[in-house]
Coordinates of N, CA and C in Angstrom, one line a residue:
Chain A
X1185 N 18.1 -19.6 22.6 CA 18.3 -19.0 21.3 C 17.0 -18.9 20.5
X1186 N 16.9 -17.6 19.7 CA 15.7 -17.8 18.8 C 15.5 -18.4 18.0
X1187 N 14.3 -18.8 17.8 CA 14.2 -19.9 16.4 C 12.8 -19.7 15.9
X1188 N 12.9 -19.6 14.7 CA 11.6 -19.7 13.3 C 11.5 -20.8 12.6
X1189 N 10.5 -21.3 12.8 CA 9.9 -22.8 11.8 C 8.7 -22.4 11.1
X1190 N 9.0 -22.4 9.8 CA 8.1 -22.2 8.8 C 7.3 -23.7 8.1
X1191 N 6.0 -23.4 8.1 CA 5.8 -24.3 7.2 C 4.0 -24.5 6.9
X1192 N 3.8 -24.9 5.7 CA 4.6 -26.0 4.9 C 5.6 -25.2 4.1
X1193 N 7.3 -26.1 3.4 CA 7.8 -25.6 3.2 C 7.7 -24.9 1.7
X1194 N 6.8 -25.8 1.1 CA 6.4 -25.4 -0.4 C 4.6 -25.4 -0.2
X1195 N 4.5 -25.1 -0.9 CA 2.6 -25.2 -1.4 C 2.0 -24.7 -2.6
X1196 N 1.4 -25.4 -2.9 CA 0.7 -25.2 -4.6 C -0.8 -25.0 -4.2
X1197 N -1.5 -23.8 -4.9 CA -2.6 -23.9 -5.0 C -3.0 -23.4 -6.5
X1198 N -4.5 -23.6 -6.1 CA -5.2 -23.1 -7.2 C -5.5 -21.7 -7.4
X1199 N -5.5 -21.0 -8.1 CA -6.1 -19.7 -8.1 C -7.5 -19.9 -7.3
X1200 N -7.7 -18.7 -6.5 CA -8.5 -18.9 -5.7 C -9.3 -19.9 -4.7
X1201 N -7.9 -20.9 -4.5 CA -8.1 -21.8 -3.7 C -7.3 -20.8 -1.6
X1202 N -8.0 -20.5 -1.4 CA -7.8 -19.9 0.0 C -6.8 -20.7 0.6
X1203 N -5.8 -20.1 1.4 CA -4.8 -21.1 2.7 C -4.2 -20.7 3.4
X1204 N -3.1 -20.8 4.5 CA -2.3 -20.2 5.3 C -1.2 -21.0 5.6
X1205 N -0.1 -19.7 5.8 CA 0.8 -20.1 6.0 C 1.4 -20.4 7.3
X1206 N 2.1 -20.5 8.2 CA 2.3 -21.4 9.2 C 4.2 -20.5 10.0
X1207 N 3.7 -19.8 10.9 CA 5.4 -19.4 11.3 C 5.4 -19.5 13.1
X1208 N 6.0 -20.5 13.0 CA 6.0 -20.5 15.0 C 7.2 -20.4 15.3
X1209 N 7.3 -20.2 16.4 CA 8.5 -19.0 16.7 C 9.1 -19.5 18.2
X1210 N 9.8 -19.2 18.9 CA 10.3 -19.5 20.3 C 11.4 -18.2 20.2
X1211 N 10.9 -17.3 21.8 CA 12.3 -16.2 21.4 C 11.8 -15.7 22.8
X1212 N 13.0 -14.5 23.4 CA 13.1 -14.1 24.4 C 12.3 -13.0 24.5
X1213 N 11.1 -12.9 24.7 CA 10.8 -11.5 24.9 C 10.5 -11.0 23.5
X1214 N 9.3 -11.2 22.7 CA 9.1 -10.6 21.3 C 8.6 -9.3 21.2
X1215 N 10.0 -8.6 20.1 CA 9.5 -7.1 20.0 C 8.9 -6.7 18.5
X1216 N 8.8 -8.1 18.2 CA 8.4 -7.6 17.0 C 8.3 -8.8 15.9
X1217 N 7.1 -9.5 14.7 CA 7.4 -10.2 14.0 C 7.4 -9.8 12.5
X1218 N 7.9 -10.3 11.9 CA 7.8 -9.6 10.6 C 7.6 -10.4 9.4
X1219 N 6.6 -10.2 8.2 CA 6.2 -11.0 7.0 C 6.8 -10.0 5.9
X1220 N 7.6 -11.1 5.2 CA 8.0 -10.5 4.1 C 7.6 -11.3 3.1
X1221 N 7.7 -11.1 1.3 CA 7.5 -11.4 0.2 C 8.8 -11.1 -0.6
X1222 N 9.5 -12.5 -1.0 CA 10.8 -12.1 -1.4 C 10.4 -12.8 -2.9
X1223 N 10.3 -12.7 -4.2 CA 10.6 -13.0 -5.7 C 12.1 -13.6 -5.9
X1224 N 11.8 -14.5 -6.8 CA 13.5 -15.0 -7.1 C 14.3 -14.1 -7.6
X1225 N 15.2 -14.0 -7.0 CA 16.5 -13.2 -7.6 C 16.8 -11.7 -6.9
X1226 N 15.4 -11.6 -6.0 CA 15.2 -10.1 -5.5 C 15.0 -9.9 -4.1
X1227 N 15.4 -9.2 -3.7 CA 15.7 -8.6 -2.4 C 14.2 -8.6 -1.4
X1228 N 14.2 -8.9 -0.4 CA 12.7 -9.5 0.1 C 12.1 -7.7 0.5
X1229 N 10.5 -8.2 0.4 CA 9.7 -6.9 0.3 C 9.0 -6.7 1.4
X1230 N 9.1 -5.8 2.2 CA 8.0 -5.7 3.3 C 6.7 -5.7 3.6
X1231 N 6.4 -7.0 4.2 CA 4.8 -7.2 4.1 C 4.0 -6.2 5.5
X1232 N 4.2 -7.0 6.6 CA 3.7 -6.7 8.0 C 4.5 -6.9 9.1
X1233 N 4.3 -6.0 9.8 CA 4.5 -6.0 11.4 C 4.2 -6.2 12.4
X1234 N 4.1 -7.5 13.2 CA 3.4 -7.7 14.2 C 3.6 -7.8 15.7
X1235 N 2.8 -6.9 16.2 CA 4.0 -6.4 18.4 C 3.3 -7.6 19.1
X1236 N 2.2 -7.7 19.2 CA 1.4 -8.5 20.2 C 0.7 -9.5 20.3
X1237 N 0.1 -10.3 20.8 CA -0.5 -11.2 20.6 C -2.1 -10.9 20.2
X1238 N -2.6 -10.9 19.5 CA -4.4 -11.1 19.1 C -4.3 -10.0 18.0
X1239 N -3.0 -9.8 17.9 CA -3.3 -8.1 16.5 C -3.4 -8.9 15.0
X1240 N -3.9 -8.2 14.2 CA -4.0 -8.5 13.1 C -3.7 -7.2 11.9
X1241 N -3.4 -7.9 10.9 CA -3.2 -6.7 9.5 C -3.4 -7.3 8.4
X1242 N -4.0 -6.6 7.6 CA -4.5 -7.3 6.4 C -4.0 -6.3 5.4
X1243 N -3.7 -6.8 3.8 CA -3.6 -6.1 2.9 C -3.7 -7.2 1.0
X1244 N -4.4 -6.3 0.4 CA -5.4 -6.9 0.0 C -5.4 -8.4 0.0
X1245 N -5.2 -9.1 -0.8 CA -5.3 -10.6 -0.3 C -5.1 -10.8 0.8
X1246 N -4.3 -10.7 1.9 CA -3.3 -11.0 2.5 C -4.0 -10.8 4.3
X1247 N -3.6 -11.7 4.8 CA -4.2 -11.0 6.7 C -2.9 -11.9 7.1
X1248 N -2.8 -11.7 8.4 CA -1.5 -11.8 9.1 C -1.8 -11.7 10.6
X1249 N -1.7 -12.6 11.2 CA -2.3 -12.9 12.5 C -1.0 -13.1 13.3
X1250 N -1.1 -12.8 14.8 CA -0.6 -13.5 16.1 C -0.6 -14.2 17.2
X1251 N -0.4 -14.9 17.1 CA -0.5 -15.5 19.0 C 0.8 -15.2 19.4
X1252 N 1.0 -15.9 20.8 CA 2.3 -15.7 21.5 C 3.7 -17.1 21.1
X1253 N 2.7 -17.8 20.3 CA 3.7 -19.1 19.7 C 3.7 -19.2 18.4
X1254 N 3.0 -18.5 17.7 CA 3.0 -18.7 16.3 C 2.0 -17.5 15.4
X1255 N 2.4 -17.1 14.0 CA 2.1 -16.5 13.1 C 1.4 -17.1 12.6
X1256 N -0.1 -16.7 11.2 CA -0.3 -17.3 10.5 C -0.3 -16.0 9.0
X1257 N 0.1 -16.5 8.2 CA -0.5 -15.6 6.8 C -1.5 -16.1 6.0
X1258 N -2.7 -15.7 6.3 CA -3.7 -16.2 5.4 C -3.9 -15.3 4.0
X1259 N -3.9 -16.4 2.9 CA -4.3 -15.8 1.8 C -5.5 -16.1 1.1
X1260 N -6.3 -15.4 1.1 CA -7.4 -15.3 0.8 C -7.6 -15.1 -1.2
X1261 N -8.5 -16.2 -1.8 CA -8.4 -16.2 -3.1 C -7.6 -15.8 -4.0
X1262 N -6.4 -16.5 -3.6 CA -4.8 -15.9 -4.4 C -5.1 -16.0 -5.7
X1263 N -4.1 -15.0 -6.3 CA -4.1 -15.1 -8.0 C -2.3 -15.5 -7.9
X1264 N -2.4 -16.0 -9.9 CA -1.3 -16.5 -9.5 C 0.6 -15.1 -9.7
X1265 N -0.1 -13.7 -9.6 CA 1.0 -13.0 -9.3 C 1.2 -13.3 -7.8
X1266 N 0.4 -14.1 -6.8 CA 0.7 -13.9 -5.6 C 2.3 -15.3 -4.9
X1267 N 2.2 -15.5 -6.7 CA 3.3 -17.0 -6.3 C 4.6 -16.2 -6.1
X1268 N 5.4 -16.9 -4.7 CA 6.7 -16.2 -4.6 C 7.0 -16.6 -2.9
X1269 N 7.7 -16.7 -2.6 CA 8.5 -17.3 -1.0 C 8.0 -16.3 -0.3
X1270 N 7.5 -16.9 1.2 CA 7.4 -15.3 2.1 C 8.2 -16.3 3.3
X1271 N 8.7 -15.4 3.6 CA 9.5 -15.2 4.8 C 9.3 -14.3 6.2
X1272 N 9.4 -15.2 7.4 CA 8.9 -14.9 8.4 C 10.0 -14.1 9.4
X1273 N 10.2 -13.4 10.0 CA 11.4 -13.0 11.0 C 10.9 -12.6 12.5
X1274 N 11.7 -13.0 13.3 CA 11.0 -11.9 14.6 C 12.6 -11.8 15.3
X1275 N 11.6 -10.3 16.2 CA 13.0 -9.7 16.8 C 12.5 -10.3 18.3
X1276 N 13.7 -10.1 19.0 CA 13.7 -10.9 20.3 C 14.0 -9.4 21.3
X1277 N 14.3 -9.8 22.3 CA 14.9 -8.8 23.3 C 16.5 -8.3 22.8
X1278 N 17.2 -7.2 23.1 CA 18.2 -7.1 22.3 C 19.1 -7.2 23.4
X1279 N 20.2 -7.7 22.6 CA 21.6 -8.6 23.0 C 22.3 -7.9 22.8
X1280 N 23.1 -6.7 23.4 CA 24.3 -6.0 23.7 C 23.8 -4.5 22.7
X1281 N 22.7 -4.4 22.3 CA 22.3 -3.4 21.5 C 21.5 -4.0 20.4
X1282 N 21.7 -5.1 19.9 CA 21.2 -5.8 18.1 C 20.2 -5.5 18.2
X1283 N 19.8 -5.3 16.8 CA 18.0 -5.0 16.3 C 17.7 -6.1 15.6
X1284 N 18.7 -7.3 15.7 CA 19.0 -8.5 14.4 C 17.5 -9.1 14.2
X1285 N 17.1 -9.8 13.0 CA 16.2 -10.6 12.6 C 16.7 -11.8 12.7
X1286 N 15.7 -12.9 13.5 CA 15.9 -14.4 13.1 C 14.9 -14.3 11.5
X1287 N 15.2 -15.3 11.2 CA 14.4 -15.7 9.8 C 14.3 -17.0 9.6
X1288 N 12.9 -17.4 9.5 CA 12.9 -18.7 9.1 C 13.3 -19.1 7.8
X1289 N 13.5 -20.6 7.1 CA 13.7 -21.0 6.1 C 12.9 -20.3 4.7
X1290 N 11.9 -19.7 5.2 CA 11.1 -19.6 4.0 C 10.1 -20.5 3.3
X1291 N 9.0 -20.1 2.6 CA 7.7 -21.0 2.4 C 7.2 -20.5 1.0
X1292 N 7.4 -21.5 -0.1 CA 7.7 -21.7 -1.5 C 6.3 -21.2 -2.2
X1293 N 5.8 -20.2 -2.3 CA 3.9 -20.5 -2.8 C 3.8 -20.4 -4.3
X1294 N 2.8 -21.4 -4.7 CA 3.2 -21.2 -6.4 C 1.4 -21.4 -6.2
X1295 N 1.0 -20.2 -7.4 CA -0.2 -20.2 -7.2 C -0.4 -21.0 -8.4
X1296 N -1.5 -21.6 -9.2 CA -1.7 -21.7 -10.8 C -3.1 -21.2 -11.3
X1297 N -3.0 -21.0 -12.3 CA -4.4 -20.0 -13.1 C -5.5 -21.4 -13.7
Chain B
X16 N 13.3 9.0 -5.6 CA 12.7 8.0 -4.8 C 13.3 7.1 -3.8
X17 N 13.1 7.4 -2.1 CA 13.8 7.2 -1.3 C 14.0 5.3 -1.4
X18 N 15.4 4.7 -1.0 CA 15.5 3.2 -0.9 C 16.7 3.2 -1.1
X19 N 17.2 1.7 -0.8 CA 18.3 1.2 -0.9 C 18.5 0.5 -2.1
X20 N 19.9 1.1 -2.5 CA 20.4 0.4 -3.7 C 21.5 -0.3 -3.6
X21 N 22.1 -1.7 -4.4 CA 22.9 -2.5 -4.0 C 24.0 -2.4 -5.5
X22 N 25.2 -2.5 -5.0 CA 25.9 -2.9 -6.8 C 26.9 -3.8 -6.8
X23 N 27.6 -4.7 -6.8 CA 26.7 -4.7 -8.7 C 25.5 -5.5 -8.5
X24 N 24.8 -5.9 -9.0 CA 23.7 -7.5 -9.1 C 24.7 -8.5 -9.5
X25 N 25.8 -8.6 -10.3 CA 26.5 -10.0 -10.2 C 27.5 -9.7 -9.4
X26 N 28.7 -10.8 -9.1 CA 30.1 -10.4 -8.8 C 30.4 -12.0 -9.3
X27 N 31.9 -11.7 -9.9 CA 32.6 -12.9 -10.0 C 33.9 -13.0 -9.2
X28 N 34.5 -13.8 -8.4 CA 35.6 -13.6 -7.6 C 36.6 -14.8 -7.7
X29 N 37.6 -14.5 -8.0 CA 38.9 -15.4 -8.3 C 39.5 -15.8 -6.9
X30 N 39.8 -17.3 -7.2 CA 40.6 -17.5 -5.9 C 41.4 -16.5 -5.1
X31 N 41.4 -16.1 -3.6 CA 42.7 -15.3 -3.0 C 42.5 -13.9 -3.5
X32 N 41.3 -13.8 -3.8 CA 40.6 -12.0 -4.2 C 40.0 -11.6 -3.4
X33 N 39.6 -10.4 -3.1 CA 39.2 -9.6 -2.4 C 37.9 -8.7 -2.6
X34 N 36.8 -9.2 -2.7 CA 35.9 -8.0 -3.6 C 35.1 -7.2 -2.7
X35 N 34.7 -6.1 -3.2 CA 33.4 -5.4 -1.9 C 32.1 -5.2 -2.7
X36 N 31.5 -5.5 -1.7 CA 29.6 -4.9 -2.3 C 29.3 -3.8 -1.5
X37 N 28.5 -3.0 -2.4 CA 28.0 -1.3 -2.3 C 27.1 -1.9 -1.7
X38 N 26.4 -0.9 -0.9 CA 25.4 -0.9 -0.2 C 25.5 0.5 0.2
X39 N 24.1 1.7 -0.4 CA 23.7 3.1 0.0 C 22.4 2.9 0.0
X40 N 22.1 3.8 1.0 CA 20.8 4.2 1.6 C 20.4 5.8 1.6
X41 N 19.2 6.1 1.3 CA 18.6 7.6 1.3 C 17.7 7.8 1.8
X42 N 17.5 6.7 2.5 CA 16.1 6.6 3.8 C 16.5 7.5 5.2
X43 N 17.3 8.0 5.4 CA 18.0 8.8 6.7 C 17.9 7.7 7.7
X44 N 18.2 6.2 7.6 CA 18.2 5.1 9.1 C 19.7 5.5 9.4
X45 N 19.5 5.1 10.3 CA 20.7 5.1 11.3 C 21.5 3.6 11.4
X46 N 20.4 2.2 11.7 CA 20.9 1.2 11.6 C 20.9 0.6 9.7
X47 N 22.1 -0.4 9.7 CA 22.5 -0.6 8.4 C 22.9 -2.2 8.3
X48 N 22.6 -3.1 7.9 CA 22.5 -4.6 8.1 C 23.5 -5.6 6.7
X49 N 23.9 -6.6 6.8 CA 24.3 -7.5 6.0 C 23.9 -8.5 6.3
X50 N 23.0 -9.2 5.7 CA 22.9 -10.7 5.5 C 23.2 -11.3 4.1
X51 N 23.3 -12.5 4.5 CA 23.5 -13.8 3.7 C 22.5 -14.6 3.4
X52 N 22.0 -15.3 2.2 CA 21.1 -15.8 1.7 C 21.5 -17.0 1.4
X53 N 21.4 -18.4 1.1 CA 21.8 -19.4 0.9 C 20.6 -20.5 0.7
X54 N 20.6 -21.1 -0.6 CA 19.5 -21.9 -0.8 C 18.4 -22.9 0.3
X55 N 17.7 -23.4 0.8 CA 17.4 -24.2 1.6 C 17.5 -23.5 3.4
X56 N 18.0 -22.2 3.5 CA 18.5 -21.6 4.7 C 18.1 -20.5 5.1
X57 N 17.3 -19.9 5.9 CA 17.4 -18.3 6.1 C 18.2 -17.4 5.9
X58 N 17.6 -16.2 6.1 CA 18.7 -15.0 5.8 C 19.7 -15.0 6.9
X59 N 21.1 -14.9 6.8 CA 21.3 -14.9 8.4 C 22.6 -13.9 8.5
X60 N 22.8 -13.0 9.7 CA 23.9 -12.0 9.9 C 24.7 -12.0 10.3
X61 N 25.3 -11.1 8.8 CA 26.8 -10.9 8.7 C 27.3 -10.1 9.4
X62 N 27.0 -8.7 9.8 CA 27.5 -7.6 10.2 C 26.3 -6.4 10.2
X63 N 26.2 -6.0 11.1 CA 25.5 -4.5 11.4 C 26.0 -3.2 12.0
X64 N 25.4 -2.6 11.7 CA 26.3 -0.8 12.6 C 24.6 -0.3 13.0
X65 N 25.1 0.4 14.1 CA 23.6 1.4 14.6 C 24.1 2.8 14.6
X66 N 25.2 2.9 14.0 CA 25.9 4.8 14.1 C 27.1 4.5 13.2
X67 N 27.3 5.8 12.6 CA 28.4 5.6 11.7 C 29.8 5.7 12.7
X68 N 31.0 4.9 12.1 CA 32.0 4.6 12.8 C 31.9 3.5 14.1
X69 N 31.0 3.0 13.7 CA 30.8 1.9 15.2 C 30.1 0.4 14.3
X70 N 30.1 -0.9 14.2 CA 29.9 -1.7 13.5 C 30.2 -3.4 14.6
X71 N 29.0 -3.9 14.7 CA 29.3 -5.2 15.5 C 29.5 -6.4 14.2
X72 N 29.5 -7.9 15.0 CA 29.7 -9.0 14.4 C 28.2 -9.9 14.4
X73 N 27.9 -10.3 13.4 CA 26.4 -11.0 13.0 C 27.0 -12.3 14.1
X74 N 26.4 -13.3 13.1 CA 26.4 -14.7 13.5 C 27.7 -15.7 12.5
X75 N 27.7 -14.6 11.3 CA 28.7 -15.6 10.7 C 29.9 -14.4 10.1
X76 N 30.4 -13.7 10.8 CA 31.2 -12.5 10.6 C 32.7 -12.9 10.1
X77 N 33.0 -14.3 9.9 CA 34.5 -14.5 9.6 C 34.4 -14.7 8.2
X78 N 35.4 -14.0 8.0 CA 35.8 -14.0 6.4 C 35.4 -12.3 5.8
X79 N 34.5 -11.7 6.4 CA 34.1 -10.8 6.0 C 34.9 -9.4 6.7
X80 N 34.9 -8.4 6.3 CA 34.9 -7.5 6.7 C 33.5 -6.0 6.5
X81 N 33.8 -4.7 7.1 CA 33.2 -3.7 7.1 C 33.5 -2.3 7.3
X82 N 32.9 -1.4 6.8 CA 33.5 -0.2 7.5 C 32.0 0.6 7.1
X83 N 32.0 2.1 8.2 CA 30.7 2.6 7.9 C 31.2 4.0 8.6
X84 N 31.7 4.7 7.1 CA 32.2 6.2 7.1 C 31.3 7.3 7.2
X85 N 30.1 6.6 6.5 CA 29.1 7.5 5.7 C 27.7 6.9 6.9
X86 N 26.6 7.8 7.2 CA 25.2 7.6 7.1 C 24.6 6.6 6.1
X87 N 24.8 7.0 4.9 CA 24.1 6.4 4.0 C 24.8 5.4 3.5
X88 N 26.3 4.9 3.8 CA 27.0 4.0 3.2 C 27.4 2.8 4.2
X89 N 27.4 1.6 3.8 CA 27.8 0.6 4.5 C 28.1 -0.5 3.2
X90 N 29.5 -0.4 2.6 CA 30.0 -1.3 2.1 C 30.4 -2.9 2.7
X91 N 30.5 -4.0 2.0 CA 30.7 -5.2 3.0 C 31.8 -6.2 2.1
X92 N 33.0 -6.2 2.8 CA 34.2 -6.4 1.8 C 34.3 -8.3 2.3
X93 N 34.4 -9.1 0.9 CA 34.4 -10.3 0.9 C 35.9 -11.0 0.9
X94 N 36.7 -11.3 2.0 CA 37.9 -11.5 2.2 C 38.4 -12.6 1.2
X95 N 39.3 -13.0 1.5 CA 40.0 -14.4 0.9 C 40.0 -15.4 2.0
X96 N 39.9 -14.9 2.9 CA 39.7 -15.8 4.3 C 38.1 -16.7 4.2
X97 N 37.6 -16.0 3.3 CA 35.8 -16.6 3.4 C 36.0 -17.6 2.5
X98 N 35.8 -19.1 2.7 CA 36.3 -20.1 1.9 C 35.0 -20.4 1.3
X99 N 33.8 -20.3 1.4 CA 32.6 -20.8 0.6 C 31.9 -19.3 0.0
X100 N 32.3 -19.0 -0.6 CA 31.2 -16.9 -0.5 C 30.2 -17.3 -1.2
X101 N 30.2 -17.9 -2.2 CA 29.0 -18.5 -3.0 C 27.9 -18.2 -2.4
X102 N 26.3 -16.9 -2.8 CA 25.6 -16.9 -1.9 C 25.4 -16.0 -2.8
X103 N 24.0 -15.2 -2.1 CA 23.0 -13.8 -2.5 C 23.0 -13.2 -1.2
X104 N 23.4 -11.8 -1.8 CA 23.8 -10.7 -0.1 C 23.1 -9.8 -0.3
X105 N 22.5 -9.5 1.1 CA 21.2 -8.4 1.1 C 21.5 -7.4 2.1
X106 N 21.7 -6.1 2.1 CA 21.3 -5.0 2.6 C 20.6 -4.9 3.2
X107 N 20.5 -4.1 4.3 CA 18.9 -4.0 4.9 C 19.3 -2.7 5.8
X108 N 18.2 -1.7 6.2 CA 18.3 -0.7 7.2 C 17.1 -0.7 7.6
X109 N 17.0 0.1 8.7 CA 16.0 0.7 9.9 C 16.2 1.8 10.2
X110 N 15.2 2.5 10.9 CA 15.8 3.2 11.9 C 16.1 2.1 13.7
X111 N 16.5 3.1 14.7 CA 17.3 2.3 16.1 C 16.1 2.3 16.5
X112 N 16.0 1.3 16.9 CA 14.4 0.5 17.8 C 14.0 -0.4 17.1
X113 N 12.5 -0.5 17.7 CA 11.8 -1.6 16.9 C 11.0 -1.2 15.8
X114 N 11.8 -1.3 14.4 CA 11.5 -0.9 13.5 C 11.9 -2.2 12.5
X115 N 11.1 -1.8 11.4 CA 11.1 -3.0 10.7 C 12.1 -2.5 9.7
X116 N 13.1 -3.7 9.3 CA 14.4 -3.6 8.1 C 13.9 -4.0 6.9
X117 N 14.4 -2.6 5.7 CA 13.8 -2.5 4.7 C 15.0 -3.3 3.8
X118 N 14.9 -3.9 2.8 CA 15.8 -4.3 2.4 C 16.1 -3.8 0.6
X119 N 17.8 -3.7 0.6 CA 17.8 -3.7 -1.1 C 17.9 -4.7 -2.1
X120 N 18.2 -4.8 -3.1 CA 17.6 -5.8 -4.2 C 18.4 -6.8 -4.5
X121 N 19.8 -6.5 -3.3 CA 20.9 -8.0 -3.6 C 21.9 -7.7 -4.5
X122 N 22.9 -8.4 -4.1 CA 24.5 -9.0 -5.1 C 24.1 -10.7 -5.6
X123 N 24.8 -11.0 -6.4 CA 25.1 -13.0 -6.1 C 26.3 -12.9 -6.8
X124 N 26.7 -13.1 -5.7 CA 28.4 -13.5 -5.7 C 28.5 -14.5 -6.0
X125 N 29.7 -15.0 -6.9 CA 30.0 -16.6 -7.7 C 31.3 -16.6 -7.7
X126 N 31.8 -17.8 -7.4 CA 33.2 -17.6 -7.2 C 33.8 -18.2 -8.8
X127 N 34.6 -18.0 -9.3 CA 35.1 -18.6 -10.6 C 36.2 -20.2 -10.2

């Protein structure tokens, strides 16, 4: 079965205190991992896409790395609009057709000014 | 401006009621998604379709139902059978492959 572990599950930083976030994964055959940015109350926002192992993508603060066991989202000198949950997902090999997302728990970021 | 829009943002539901949430899309995907949101828990699925008139079962598909007449429509009807609905329900499409699911802005259902 697939499975996402996120963490840490909360984290506080300082404005412009640098960190990363943490998504390791176990799954059949990865077609794909995905970072999202969800706000309370709102529908999660599409961050990145990740196919393979050593790729990377960056967008402004933000870079997004792979291995074959684990994600990282590094945030580079966050401000505190960057506080809000991000959420990890990957797609596995498909199961009678599914395109389904596993999703981890989610990881809490509160930046302060 | 192409995306998915959800209605209502609240729902209130009375014991042994029946309610449904909208979900339309103007992105031309083909595949169309329901998940469940729940404090402390990932997103996790309810129901998906990859073609109109054709619709599988997520991971937690009892209590719910679906139907997908339309391209752009995939409504997700909350039975009386679903004994906990209390939750935030999210929309989501793609296109078929490995594509990444866009999501719309959510219901939260409350039961009275």
């Amino acid at each position: 079965e697939d499975q996402v572990t996120q963490s840490p599950e909360a984290l506080r930083l300082q404005e412009g205190e640098s960190s990363s976030l943490n998504c390791s994964y176990t799954v059949s055959g990865l077609r794909g991992l995905f970072w999202y940015r969800q706000d309370p109350g709102k529908g999660p926002e599409f961050l990145f896409t990740l196919y393979s192992a050593g790729e990377e993508k960056e967008k402004e603060r933000l870079k997004a790395t792979l291995t074959k066991k684990e994600s990282f989202l590094h945030i580079t000198a966050p401000k505190p609009e960057d506080s809000a949950t991000y959420l990890c997902a990957v797609q596995g090999e498909t199961q009678g057709g599914s395109e389904k997302l596993v999703f981890g728990k989610g990881m809490k970021l509160t930046v302060n000014p | 401006d192409g995306g998915i829009t959800q209605s209502p943002k609240y729902l209130f539901r009375k014991e042994g009621q029946n309610v449904t949430l909208s979900c339309e899309q103007n992105l031309n995907h083909d595949a169309m998604y329901w998940y469940r949101q729940d404090p402390g828990q990932g997103l996790r699925l309810i129901y998906y379709s990859q073609i109109v008139n054709d619709f599988q079962k997520g991971d937690i598909a009892e209590g719910y139902s679906v139907s997908r007449e339309k391209k752009e429509s995939f409504p997700l009807t909350v039975t009386s059978a679903q004994k906990n609905p209390t939750a935030f329900y999210l929309c989501a499409s793609s296109t078929v492959g490995r594509e990444t699911q866009y999501f719309g802005p959510g219901t939260r259902l409350l039961v009275l």
